[in-house]
Short mmCIF file of C-alpha atoms and ligand atoms in Angstrom, two decimals:
data_model
loop_
_atom_site.label_atom_id
_atom_site.label_comp_id
_atom_site.label_asym_id
_atom_site.label_seq_id
_atom_site.Cartn_x
_atom_site.Cartn_y
_atom_site.Cartn_z
CA UNK A 1 -159.58 -2.40 42.53
CA UNK A 2 -163.01 -1.25 41.35
CA UNK A 3 -163.00 0.22 37.82
CA UNK A 4 -163.87 3.72 38.90
CA UNK A 5 -161.03 3.78 41.43
CA UNK A 6 -158.62 2.59 38.72
CA UNK A 7 -159.80 5.48 36.57
CA UNK A 8 -159.20 7.93 39.41
CA UNK A 9 -155.74 6.47 39.91
CA UNK A 10 -154.91 7.07 36.24
CA UNK A 11 -156.12 10.64 36.47
CA UNK A 12 -154.09 11.24 39.65
CA UNK A 13 -151.00 9.88 37.86
CA UNK A 14 -151.58 12.24 34.94
CA UNK A 15 -151.89 15.20 37.32
CA UNK A 16 -148.69 14.15 39.10
CA UNK A 17 -146.83 13.90 35.76
CA UNK A 18 -148.00 17.43 34.88
CA UNK A 19 -146.87 18.78 38.27
CA UNK A 20 -150.46 19.51 39.27
CA UNK A 21 -150.87 17.49 42.47
CA UNK A 22 -152.18 19.50 45.43
CA UNK A 23 -150.90 19.03 48.96
CA UNK A 24 -152.67 19.70 52.26
CA UNK A 25 -150.03 20.97 54.66
CA UNK A 26 -150.57 21.08 58.42
CA UNK A 27 -151.19 24.46 60.07
CA UNK A 28 -151.09 25.01 63.81
CA UNK A 29 -152.85 27.78 65.74
CA UNK A 30 -149.53 29.42 66.48
CA UNK A 31 -148.09 28.85 62.99
CA UNK A 32 -145.12 31.25 63.04
CA UNK A 33 -144.97 31.93 59.28
CA UNK A 34 -145.29 35.40 57.80
CA UNK A 35 -148.64 35.11 56.03
CA UNK A 36 -148.65 36.43 52.47
CA UNK A 37 -150.85 33.54 51.29
CA UNK A 38 -154.14 34.14 53.10
CA UNK A 39 -156.53 36.97 52.25
CA UNK A 40 -156.61 38.64 55.67
CA UNK A 41 -155.69 41.96 54.01
CA UNK A 42 -156.29 44.16 57.03
CA UNK A 43 -155.16 41.63 59.64
CA UNK A 44 -158.63 41.44 61.22
CA UNK A 45 -159.15 37.66 61.56
CA UNK A 46 -157.54 37.84 65.02
CA UNK A 47 -158.52 41.40 65.96
CA UNK A 48 -159.57 41.49 69.67
CA UNK A 49 -162.88 43.26 68.95
CA UNK A 50 -163.71 40.66 66.30
CA UNK A 51 -162.90 37.72 68.57
CA UNK A 52 -164.83 39.26 71.49
CA UNK A 53 -167.96 39.82 69.38
CA UNK A 54 -167.83 36.29 67.98
CA UNK A 55 -167.20 34.73 71.40
CA UNK A 56 -170.11 36.56 73.01
CA UNK A 57 -172.49 35.46 70.26
CA UNK A 58 -171.10 31.92 70.35
CA UNK A 59 -172.15 31.74 74.01
CA UNK A 60 -175.60 33.10 73.20
CA UNK A 61 -176.47 31.05 70.10
CA UNK A 62 -174.15 28.02 70.18
CA UNK A 63 -172.03 26.80 67.31
CA UNK A 64 -174.24 26.67 64.24
CA UNK A 65 -177.34 28.34 62.79
CA UNK A 66 -178.91 24.82 62.74
CA UNK A 67 -180.87 25.47 59.52
CA UNK A 68 -181.55 28.10 56.88
CA UNK A 69 -182.96 31.40 58.14
CA UNK A 70 -186.26 30.70 56.38
CA UNK A 71 -186.65 27.48 58.36
CA UNK A 72 -185.17 28.37 61.73
CA UNK A 73 -185.60 32.14 61.91
CA UNK A 74 -183.42 35.13 61.15
CA UNK A 75 -181.28 36.36 64.04
CA UNK A 76 -180.74 40.03 64.91
CA UNK A 77 -177.06 39.46 64.09
CA UNK A 78 -177.81 38.53 60.48
CA UNK A 79 -180.23 41.43 60.04
CA UNK A 80 -177.84 43.97 61.59
CA UNK A 81 -174.92 42.84 59.45
CA UNK A 82 -177.01 43.02 56.28
CA UNK A 83 -178.10 46.53 57.12
CA UNK A 84 -174.50 47.61 57.82
CA UNK A 85 -173.23 45.94 54.64
CA UNK A 86 -175.91 47.62 52.51
CA UNK A 87 -174.97 51.03 53.95
CA UNK A 88 -171.27 50.39 53.46
CA UNK A 89 -171.59 49.15 49.88
CA UNK A 90 -174.10 51.90 49.07
CA UNK A 91 -176.80 49.46 48.02
CA UNK A 92 -180.51 49.42 48.76
CA UNK A 93 -180.33 46.02 50.45
CA UNK A 94 -177.96 43.16 51.17
CA UNK A 95 -178.29 39.43 51.80
CA UNK A 96 -175.66 37.19 53.38
CA UNK A 97 -174.82 33.67 52.26
CA UNK A 98 -172.71 31.04 53.95
CA UNK A 99 -169.82 31.66 51.52
CA UNK A 100 -168.77 33.99 48.76
CA UNK A 101 -168.85 31.00 46.42
CA UNK A 102 -172.52 30.36 47.17
CA UNK A 103 -173.34 34.08 46.95
CA UNK A 104 -171.91 34.09 43.41
CA UNK A 105 -173.70 30.89 42.37
CA UNK A 106 -177.00 32.23 43.69
CA UNK A 107 -176.56 35.71 42.26
CA UNK A 108 -175.63 34.74 38.71
CA UNK A 109 -178.44 32.22 38.61
CA UNK A 110 -180.85 34.76 40.13
CA UNK A 111 -179.99 37.37 37.50
CA UNK A 112 -180.46 35.02 34.55
CA UNK A 113 -183.49 33.59 32.82
CA UNK A 114 -183.41 31.08 29.95
CA UNK A 115 -183.48 34.05 27.54
CA UNK A 116 -180.55 35.90 29.13
CA UNK A 117 -177.12 36.28 27.55
CA UNK A 118 -174.37 36.19 30.19
CA UNK A 119 -171.09 37.82 29.19
CA UNK A 120 -168.36 36.58 31.50
CA UNK A 121 -164.76 37.88 31.67
CA UNK A 122 -162.28 35.17 30.63
CA UNK A 123 -160.38 35.54 33.93
CA UNK A 124 -163.40 35.27 36.24
CA UNK A 125 -163.27 33.23 39.45
CA UNK A 126 -164.54 29.63 39.44
CA UNK A 127 -167.62 30.61 41.46
CA UNK A 128 -168.75 33.06 38.75
CA UNK A 129 -168.03 30.51 36.01
CA UNK A 130 -170.01 27.87 37.88
CA UNK A 131 -172.83 30.39 38.43
CA UNK A 132 -173.01 30.89 34.66
CA UNK A 133 -173.04 27.13 34.14
CA UNK A 134 -175.79 26.31 36.64
CA UNK A 135 -177.95 29.18 35.43
CA UNK A 136 -178.49 27.29 32.17
CA UNK A 137 -178.29 30.61 30.29
CA UNK A 138 -176.21 31.10 27.15
CA UNK A 139 -172.77 32.35 28.20
CA UNK A 140 -170.29 34.24 26.06
CA UNK A 141 -166.75 34.43 27.44
CA UNK A 142 -165.29 37.88 26.77
CA UNK A 143 -161.55 38.54 26.39
CA UNK A 144 -160.12 39.74 29.68
CA UNK A 145 -160.89 43.32 30.77
CA UNK A 146 -162.11 44.45 27.36
CA UNK A 147 -165.17 46.74 27.34
CA UNK A 148 -164.95 46.90 23.54
CA UNK A 149 -165.21 43.11 23.29
CA UNK A 150 -168.11 43.10 25.75
CA UNK A 151 -169.90 45.74 23.68
CA UNK A 152 -169.35 43.74 20.50
CA UNK A 153 -170.72 40.56 22.10
CA UNK A 154 -173.78 42.36 23.42
CA UNK A 155 -174.43 44.02 20.07
CA UNK A 156 -174.04 40.76 18.15
CA UNK A 157 -175.83 38.36 20.46
CA UNK A 158 -178.14 40.25 22.80
CA UNK A 159 -180.30 42.69 20.85
CA UNK A 160 -183.84 42.43 22.21
CA UNK A 161 -182.97 40.05 25.03
CA UNK A 162 -181.85 40.51 28.64
CA UNK A 163 -178.10 40.48 29.28
CA UNK A 164 -175.79 40.43 32.31
CA UNK A 165 -172.09 41.26 32.21
CA UNK A 166 -170.14 39.40 34.89
CA UNK A 167 -166.73 40.50 36.18
CA UNK A 168 -164.51 40.73 39.23
CA UNK A 169 -163.33 44.20 40.29
CA UNK A 170 -159.86 43.09 41.45
CA UNK A 171 -158.97 39.87 39.65
CA UNK A 172 -158.04 37.22 42.14
CA UNK A 173 -155.03 35.67 40.44
CA UNK A 174 -153.26 38.64 38.83
CA UNK A 175 -154.62 41.43 41.04
CA UNK A 176 -155.42 43.77 38.13
CA UNK A 177 -158.51 45.99 38.04
CA UNK A 178 -161.53 45.58 35.79
CA UNK A 179 -162.33 48.74 33.80
CA UNK A 180 -165.59 49.14 35.73
CA UNK A 181 -166.53 52.65 34.58
CA UNK A 182 -166.10 51.68 30.91
CA UNK A 183 -167.95 48.40 31.42
CA UNK A 184 -170.81 50.30 33.03
CA UNK A 185 -170.93 52.70 30.07
CA UNK A 186 -171.30 49.65 27.81
CA UNK A 187 -173.94 47.90 29.92
CA UNK A 188 -176.03 50.97 30.74
CA UNK A 189 -176.15 52.04 27.07
CA UNK A 190 -177.59 48.62 26.21
CA UNK A 191 -179.94 48.03 29.13
CA UNK A 192 -177.77 45.22 30.54
CA UNK A 193 -177.04 44.50 34.20
CA UNK A 194 -173.45 44.68 35.49
CA UNK A 195 -172.55 42.10 38.15
CA UNK A 196 -169.29 42.79 39.97
CA UNK A 197 -167.58 40.42 42.40
CA UNK A 198 -165.81 42.76 44.85
CA UNK A 199 -164.20 39.89 46.81
CA UNK A 200 -160.64 41.28 46.66
CA UNK A 201 -161.65 44.97 46.73
CA UNK A 202 -164.07 45.14 49.68
CA UNK A 203 -162.14 46.55 52.62
CA UNK A 204 -159.16 47.42 50.40
CA UNK A 205 -160.37 49.98 47.83
CA UNK A 206 -162.87 52.83 47.91
CA UNK A 207 -163.92 55.30 50.60
CA UNK A 208 -163.85 53.56 54.01
CA UNK A 209 -162.89 50.38 52.15
CA UNK A 210 -166.30 50.22 50.50
CA UNK A 211 -164.88 48.38 47.48
CA UNK A 212 -164.16 48.66 43.80
CA UNK A 213 -167.72 49.41 42.69
CA UNK A 214 -167.89 52.29 45.13
CA UNK A 215 -164.41 53.50 44.06
CA UNK A 216 -165.66 53.56 40.45
CA UNK A 217 -168.65 55.71 41.47
CA UNK A 218 -171.16 52.96 40.66
CA UNK A 219 -172.51 52.13 44.12
CA UNK A 220 -176.28 52.13 44.38
CA UNK A 221 -177.00 52.11 40.62
CA UNK A 222 -180.18 50.08 40.03
CA UNK A 223 -178.54 48.13 37.20
CA UNK A 224 -175.41 47.17 39.18
CA UNK A 225 -175.27 44.19 41.54
CA UNK A 226 -172.29 43.58 43.83
CA UNK A 227 -171.15 40.40 45.49
CA UNK A 228 -168.34 40.07 48.02
CA UNK A 229 -166.97 37.60 50.48
CA UNK A 230 -166.83 38.09 54.23
CA UNK A 231 -163.78 35.83 54.34
CA UNK A 232 -161.01 38.10 53.04
CA UNK A 233 -160.55 41.69 54.34
CA UNK A 234 -163.39 41.10 56.82
CA UNK A 235 -161.48 38.15 58.24
CA UNK A 236 -164.45 35.81 58.78
CA UNK A 237 -166.54 33.58 56.55
CA UNK A 238 -169.62 34.01 54.39
CA UNK A 239 -170.65 35.99 51.36
CA UNK A 240 -172.92 38.89 50.54
CA UNK A 241 -174.91 40.21 47.61
CA UNK A 242 -175.90 43.87 47.58
CA UNK A 243 -178.30 45.49 45.14
CA UNK A 244 -181.85 46.67 44.59
CA UNK A 245 -184.42 45.49 47.18
CA UNK A 246 -186.46 43.78 44.46
CA UNK A 247 -183.47 41.59 43.53
CA UNK A 248 -182.79 40.66 47.17
CA UNK A 249 -186.49 39.74 47.53
CA UNK A 250 -186.11 37.56 44.41
CA UNK A 251 -183.14 35.76 45.98
CA UNK A 252 -184.95 35.15 49.27
CA UNK A 253 -187.87 33.63 47.35
CA UNK A 254 -185.97 31.68 44.70
CA UNK A 255 -182.22 31.57 45.43
CA UNK A 256 -181.36 27.91 45.88
CA UNK A 257 -177.98 28.57 47.54
CA UNK A 258 -179.79 30.78 50.07
CA UNK A 259 -182.91 28.67 50.64
CA UNK A 260 -181.35 25.21 50.75
CA UNK A 261 -178.21 26.04 52.71
CA UNK A 262 -177.77 26.39 56.47
CA UNK A 263 -177.28 30.05 57.38
CA UNK A 264 -173.79 31.26 58.35
CA UNK A 265 -173.32 30.81 62.12
CA UNK A 266 -174.51 33.80 64.20
CA UNK A 267 -171.12 33.98 65.97
CA UNK A 268 -169.29 34.35 62.66
CA UNK A 269 -171.80 36.98 61.54
CA UNK A 270 -171.26 38.95 64.77
CA UNK A 271 -167.48 38.72 64.33
CA UNK A 272 -167.76 39.95 60.74
CA UNK A 273 -169.95 42.85 61.86
CA UNK A 274 -167.27 43.89 64.37
CA UNK A 275 -164.65 43.52 61.60
CA UNK A 276 -166.74 45.75 59.36
CA UNK A 277 -166.71 48.46 62.02
CA UNK A 278 -162.92 48.25 62.27
CA UNK A 279 -162.61 48.14 58.46
CA UNK A 280 -164.54 51.34 57.91
CA UNK A 281 -162.19 53.21 60.24
CA UNK A 282 -159.03 51.50 58.96
CA UNK A 283 -157.68 54.07 56.49
CA UNK A 284 -154.30 53.67 58.18
CA UNK A 285 -154.25 49.95 57.37
CA UNK A 286 -155.27 50.65 53.76
CA UNK A 287 -152.48 53.23 53.48
CA UNK A 288 -150.05 50.60 54.76
CA UNK A 289 -151.27 48.15 52.10
CA UNK A 290 -150.64 50.76 49.40
CA UNK A 291 -147.14 51.43 50.72
CA UNK A 292 -146.45 47.70 50.81
CA UNK A 293 -147.75 47.23 47.27
CA UNK A 294 -145.11 49.69 46.15
CA UNK A 295 -142.40 48.21 48.39
CA UNK A 296 -143.07 44.68 47.10
CA UNK A 297 -143.06 45.71 43.43
CA UNK A 298 -139.84 47.71 43.91
CA UNK A 299 -138.09 44.85 45.70
CA UNK A 300 -139.10 42.32 43.05
CA UNK A 301 -138.23 44.65 40.17
CA UNK A 302 -134.81 45.41 41.61
CA UNK A 303 -134.19 41.65 41.73
CA UNK A 304 -135.10 41.32 38.06
CA UNK A 305 -138.71 40.15 38.25
CA UNK A 306 -141.15 42.12 36.11
CA UNK A 307 -143.65 43.39 38.71
CA UNK A 308 -145.93 46.42 38.44
CA UNK A 309 -147.26 48.10 41.58
CA UNK A 310 -150.55 46.28 42.20
CA UNK A 311 -153.65 48.50 42.44
CA UNK A 312 -155.04 46.52 45.42
CA UNK A 313 -153.58 43.77 47.61
CA UNK A 314 -152.73 40.97 45.14
CA UNK A 315 -149.33 40.67 43.44
CA UNK A 316 -148.43 37.77 41.16
CA UNK A 317 -144.94 36.75 40.12
CA UNK A 318 -144.50 34.42 37.15
CA UNK A 319 -142.79 31.05 37.69
CA UNK A 320 -141.16 29.07 34.85
CA UNK A 321 -143.63 26.18 35.29
CA UNK A 322 -145.86 24.37 37.76
CA UNK A 323 -143.09 22.31 39.40
CA UNK A 324 -140.89 25.41 39.76
CA UNK A 325 -143.79 27.33 41.31
CA UNK A 326 -144.38 24.54 43.84
CA UNK A 327 -140.67 24.31 44.68
CA UNK A 328 -140.43 28.11 45.05
CA UNK A 329 -143.39 28.31 47.41
CA UNK A 330 -142.09 25.32 49.41
CA UNK A 331 -138.63 26.92 49.77
CA UNK A 332 -140.25 30.14 51.02
CA UNK A 333 -142.33 28.16 53.46
CA UNK A 334 -139.26 26.34 54.76
CA UNK A 335 -137.84 29.77 55.53
CA UNK A 336 -140.99 30.91 57.34
CA UNK A 337 -142.88 32.74 54.60
CA UNK A 338 -146.25 31.53 53.27
CA UNK A 339 -147.11 32.58 49.71
CA UNK A 340 -149.81 31.34 47.36
CA UNK A 341 -148.80 28.98 44.55
CA UNK A 342 -151.13 29.12 41.54
CA UNK A 343 -151.02 26.60 38.73
CA UNK A 344 -153.52 25.45 36.09
CA UNK A 345 -156.48 25.09 36.35
CA UNK A 346 -156.45 27.88 38.98
CA UNK A 347 -154.77 30.26 36.54
CA UNK A 348 -156.78 31.55 33.60
CA UNK A 349 -153.95 31.52 31.04
CA UNK A 350 -152.28 28.17 31.78
CA UNK A 351 -149.18 29.71 33.40
CA UNK A 352 -147.95 29.22 36.98
CA UNK A 353 -147.04 31.83 39.57
CA UNK A 354 -146.56 32.80 43.15
CA UNK A 355 -149.33 34.99 44.50
CA UNK A 356 -148.55 37.39 47.30
CA UNK A 357 -151.53 38.79 49.18
CA UNK A 358 -150.55 41.81 51.23
CA UNK A 359 -151.44 41.78 54.90
CA UNK A 360 -151.45 44.89 57.09
CA UNK A 361 -151.20 42.66 60.17
CA UNK A 362 -147.60 41.66 59.34
CA UNK A 363 -144.83 43.78 60.94
CA UNK A 364 -142.60 45.99 58.77
CA UNK A 365 -139.55 43.88 59.58
CA UNK A 366 -141.31 40.60 58.77
CA UNK A 367 -142.64 42.02 55.51
CA UNK A 368 -139.19 43.19 54.38
CA UNK A 369 -137.71 39.83 55.34
CA UNK A 370 -140.46 37.98 53.49
CA UNK A 371 -139.65 39.88 50.29
CA UNK A 372 -135.98 38.99 50.67
CA UNK A 373 -136.86 35.33 51.16
CA UNK A 374 -139.10 35.28 48.06
CA UNK A 375 -136.29 36.75 45.97
CA UNK A 376 -133.61 34.47 47.44
CA UNK A 377 -135.72 31.32 46.92
CA UNK A 378 -136.51 32.07 43.25
CA UNK A 379 -135.83 29.15 40.91
C1 LIG B 401 -162.92 36.53 43.36
C2 LIG B 401 -163.47 35.56 44.36
N1 LIG B 401 -164.80 35.41 44.44
C3 LIG B 401 -165.34 34.54 45.32
C4 LIG B 401 -164.56 33.78 46.15
C5 LIG B 401 -165.21 32.81 47.07
O1 LIG B 401 -165.35 33.34 48.35
P1 LIG B 401 -165.47 32.36 49.62
O2 LIG B 401 -164.10 31.90 49.92
O3 LIG B 401 -166.07 33.20 50.67
O4 LIG B 401 -166.35 31.22 49.22
C6 LIG B 401 -163.16 33.92 46.10
C7 LIG B 401 -162.21 33.16 46.94
O5 LIG B 401 -162.32 32.61 47.89
C8 LIG B 401 -162.61 34.83 45.18
O6 LIG B 401 -161.28 34.99 45.08
#
């Protein structure tokens, strides 16, 4: 075997010995499992209005966008969604990307110059970490959710130079909230920009589901930039950045993950726009998520698992180790319940856990049964 393939084989063996092999499991269109693994918080991926809007636009435009919007033209669908997203998120303007990952890469890079100090929360998502890396700017990793540590880093390393503080609003693995108001007090006092990834908060928190930044009263501030994905509560695919018009202009002119990437398909954009309409009116679904957050924490606590009521839709339960986490998730799956299984390097602190993402589209009976199954399958 060629040398490089031998080397890959050795690395695969090491991953297997550490219990860190990943498995692609088949999924059918009518997969009967109760889904607490996906991020379809409001149950909109299959909403009839969403499917109808996407199908109509699929007929009109065909499958793909065929090129970037700068090369092939910007459809009414893209423009209308951006306008709706900007209104919803309370920002001056918005720009969509073909994924949340690419929105984060492009945004972090777009906010940084060679002189900038980036201060990135230790628990940030891979897309924010990679954005810091490709920006080429100096990056300081701040202890998790600590405005005091962020302030100390800015004071020590950023006097007289531009700085950007990078955080999620709802952290994707543990589901806890960033102290956004306190972080903003720190950044605004020092002339720094605050970048917040609202991926797990958009649709779930804030008035009309307008997200964590909006819930913290920070929407529309000129020194706050928000990113989000269109793939979670909005049930589709794509990403968005919302902020001052001058920053969006900067991204259109210079953002490599916008310029050199084929635009998200018009049909998906139309489906997401329909989902956004449903989302804004879906206070009942958000109330159900809150009730389920409490129900899940109570059920797990009464079975002896330490679980606090999650502030949004993500609840993590510790597993003794990576193999135990995999076995636990597999046992749940065998009994018809899909849950996320998170192990290093997907967890920020080297531990392993099950991640439950709440889903308002699941029936009450299925949800209660799923909690029983998770408890009964525990290692
Ligand atoms: C916090 C966070 N940001 C960004 C992303 C990336 O979004 P997308 O899946 O649309 O690329 C994810 C997960 O998918 C996420 O959890």
